[in-house]
Structures are given as structure tokens and as C-alpha cells.
Amino acid sequence: MTTHVDQHITETSGLSKVWNVAEFAKRYRLDPQEENRLLKLLGPFASEQELLMNASRTPLYR
């Protein structure tokens, strides 16, 4: 069975953005230990969804 896929729909539907793990860690202010954990877990590049689901920041209490 074949289906027609409209090219305009696929271009505008947000494809997952791929991040450099080091840049992601800087942007989200992750500590070096968390950055290293993500690098070991996902490698040097990962999708935004993977990074957001696996990253954890320590809470900043006053």
C-alpha cells in the first residue's frame, strides 16, 4: 500500500533539532558532571528531545 506525502507538510513539521551536548550544557547551565554523564550516555550529538528527557539540574536553593 502506498500513500502520498506532501512535501510542504514534511518541511514545516518540526524535525528534531540536533544539539552538540557541550553547547546544550552551556545553554542550560548544567554542571560538568552532568555534561560528562550526557556525553557518555548519548555521545557528542543528540536530539533536543533526548537531551531534555535525560538532563537533570541540581536545584538551586537559597
PDB file of C-alpha atoms in Angstrom:
ATOM      1  CA  MET A   1       0.000   0.000   0.000  1.00  0.00           C
ATOM      2  CA  THR A   2       1.385   3.419  -0.884  1.00  0.00           C
ATOM      3  CA  THR A   3       0.449   6.824   0.399  1.00  0.00           C
ATOM      4  CA  HIS A   4       1.182  10.298  -0.873  1.00  0.00           C
ATOM      5  CA  VAL A   5       3.242  12.527   1.418  1.00  0.00           C
ATOM      6  CA  ASP A   6       3.015  16.230   0.772  1.00  0.00           C
ATOM      7  CA  GLN A   7       6.488  17.780   0.759  1.00  0.00           C
ATOM      8  CA  HIS A   8       5.300  21.073   2.247  1.00  0.00           C
ATOM      9  CA  ILE A   9       3.858  19.340   5.287  1.00  0.00           C
ATOM     10  CA  THR A  10       7.050  17.418   5.999  1.00  0.00           C
ATOM     11  CA  GLU A  11       9.226  20.509   5.612  1.00  0.00           C
ATOM     12  CA  THR A  12       7.215  22.570   8.081  1.00  0.00           C
ATOM     13  CA  SER A  13       6.612  19.870  10.679  1.00  0.00           C
ATOM     14  CA  GLY A  14       9.390  20.436  13.195  1.00  0.00           C
ATOM     15  CA  LEU A  15      12.065  17.870  12.696  1.00  0.00           C
ATOM     16  CA  SER A  16      14.011  17.140  15.844  1.00  0.00           C
ATOM     17  CA  LYS A  17      16.840  19.601  16.323  1.00  0.00           C
ATOM     18  CA  VAL A  18      20.255  18.033  16.873  1.00  0.00           C
ATOM     19  CA  TRP A  19      22.411  19.643  19.553  1.00  0.00           C
ATOM     20  CA  ASN A  20      26.056  19.464  20.447  1.00  0.00           C
ATOM     21  CA  VAL A  21      25.977  18.158  24.030  1.00  0.00           C
ATOM     22  CA  ALA A  22      28.597  20.686  25.208  1.00  0.00           C
ATOM     23  CA  GLU A  23      26.586  23.605  23.768  1.00  0.00           C
ATOM     24  CA  PHE A  24      23.396  22.243  25.323  1.00  0.00           C
ATOM     25  CA  ALA A  25      25.132  22.031  28.711  1.00  0.00           C
ATOM     26  CA  LYS A  26      26.287  25.649  28.441  1.00  0.00           C
ATOM     27  CA  ARG A  27      22.871  26.899  27.378  1.00  0.00           C
ATOM     28  CA  TYR A  28      21.047  25.081  30.183  1.00  0.00           C
ATOM     29  CA  ARG A  29      23.793  25.771  32.774  1.00  0.00           C
ATOM     30  CA  LEU A  30      24.489  22.125  33.559  1.00  0.00           C
ATOM     31  CA  ASP A  31      27.422  21.286  35.810  1.00  0.00           C
ATOM     32  CA  PRO A  32      30.455  19.461  34.331  1.00  0.00           C
ATOM     33  CA  GLN A  33      29.492  16.140  35.933  1.00  0.00           C
ATOM     34  CA  GLU A  34      26.072  16.226  34.269  1.00  0.00           C
ATOM     35  CA  GLU A  35      27.659  17.178  30.938  1.00  0.00           C
ATOM     36  CA  ASN A  36      30.025  14.201  31.192  1.00  0.00           C
ATOM     37  CA  ARG A  37      27.130  11.888  32.056  1.00  0.00           C
ATOM     38  CA  LEU A  38      25.194  13.039  28.986  1.00  0.00           C
ATOM     39  CA  LEU A  39      28.277  12.621  26.798  1.00  0.00           C
ATOM     40  CA  LYS A  40      28.712   9.038  27.998  1.00  0.00           C
ATOM     41  CA  LEU A  41      25.026   8.292  27.621  1.00  0.00           C
ATOM     42  CA  LEU A  42      24.262   9.958  24.279  1.00  0.00           C
ATOM     43  CA  GLY A  43      27.583  10.756  22.609  1.00  0.00           C
ATOM     44  CA  PRO A  44      28.726  14.177  21.359  1.00  0.00           C
ATOM     45  CA  PHE A  45      25.485  14.934  19.469  1.00  0.00           C
ATOM     46  CA  ALA A  46      21.879  14.170  20.400  1.00  0.00           C
ATOM     47  CA  SER A  47      18.385  15.332  19.593  1.00  0.00           C
ATOM     48  CA  GLU A  48      16.831  18.050  21.697  1.00  0.00           C
ATOM     49  CA  GLN A  49      14.173  15.644  22.960  1.00  0.00           C
ATOM     50  CA  GLU A  50      16.783  13.119  24.156  1.00  0.00           C
ATOM     51  CA  LEU A  51      18.763  15.793  25.942  1.00  0.00           C
ATOM     52  CA  LEU A  52      15.762  17.360  27.645  1.00  0.00           C
ATOM     53  CA  MET A  53      14.472  13.995  28.822  1.00  0.00           C
ATOM     54  CA  ASN A  54      17.847  12.867  30.218  1.00  0.00           C
ATOM     55  CA  ALA A  55      19.279  16.088  31.650  1.00  0.00           C
ATOM     56  CA  SER A  56      18.812  16.887  35.296  1.00  0.00           C
ATOM     57  CA  ARG A  57      19.900  20.033  37.075  1.00  0.00           C
ATOM     58  CA  THR A  58      20.552  20.219  40.762  1.00  0.00           C
ATOM     59  CA  PRO A  59      18.090  22.601  42.384  1.00  0.00           C
ATOM     60  CA  LEU A  60      19.473  25.970  43.427  1.00  0.00           C
ATOM     61  CA  TYR A  61      18.288  26.603  46.962  1.00  0.00           C
ATOM     62  CA  ARG A  62      18.751  29.941  48.605  1.00  0.00           C
TER      63      ARG A  62
END
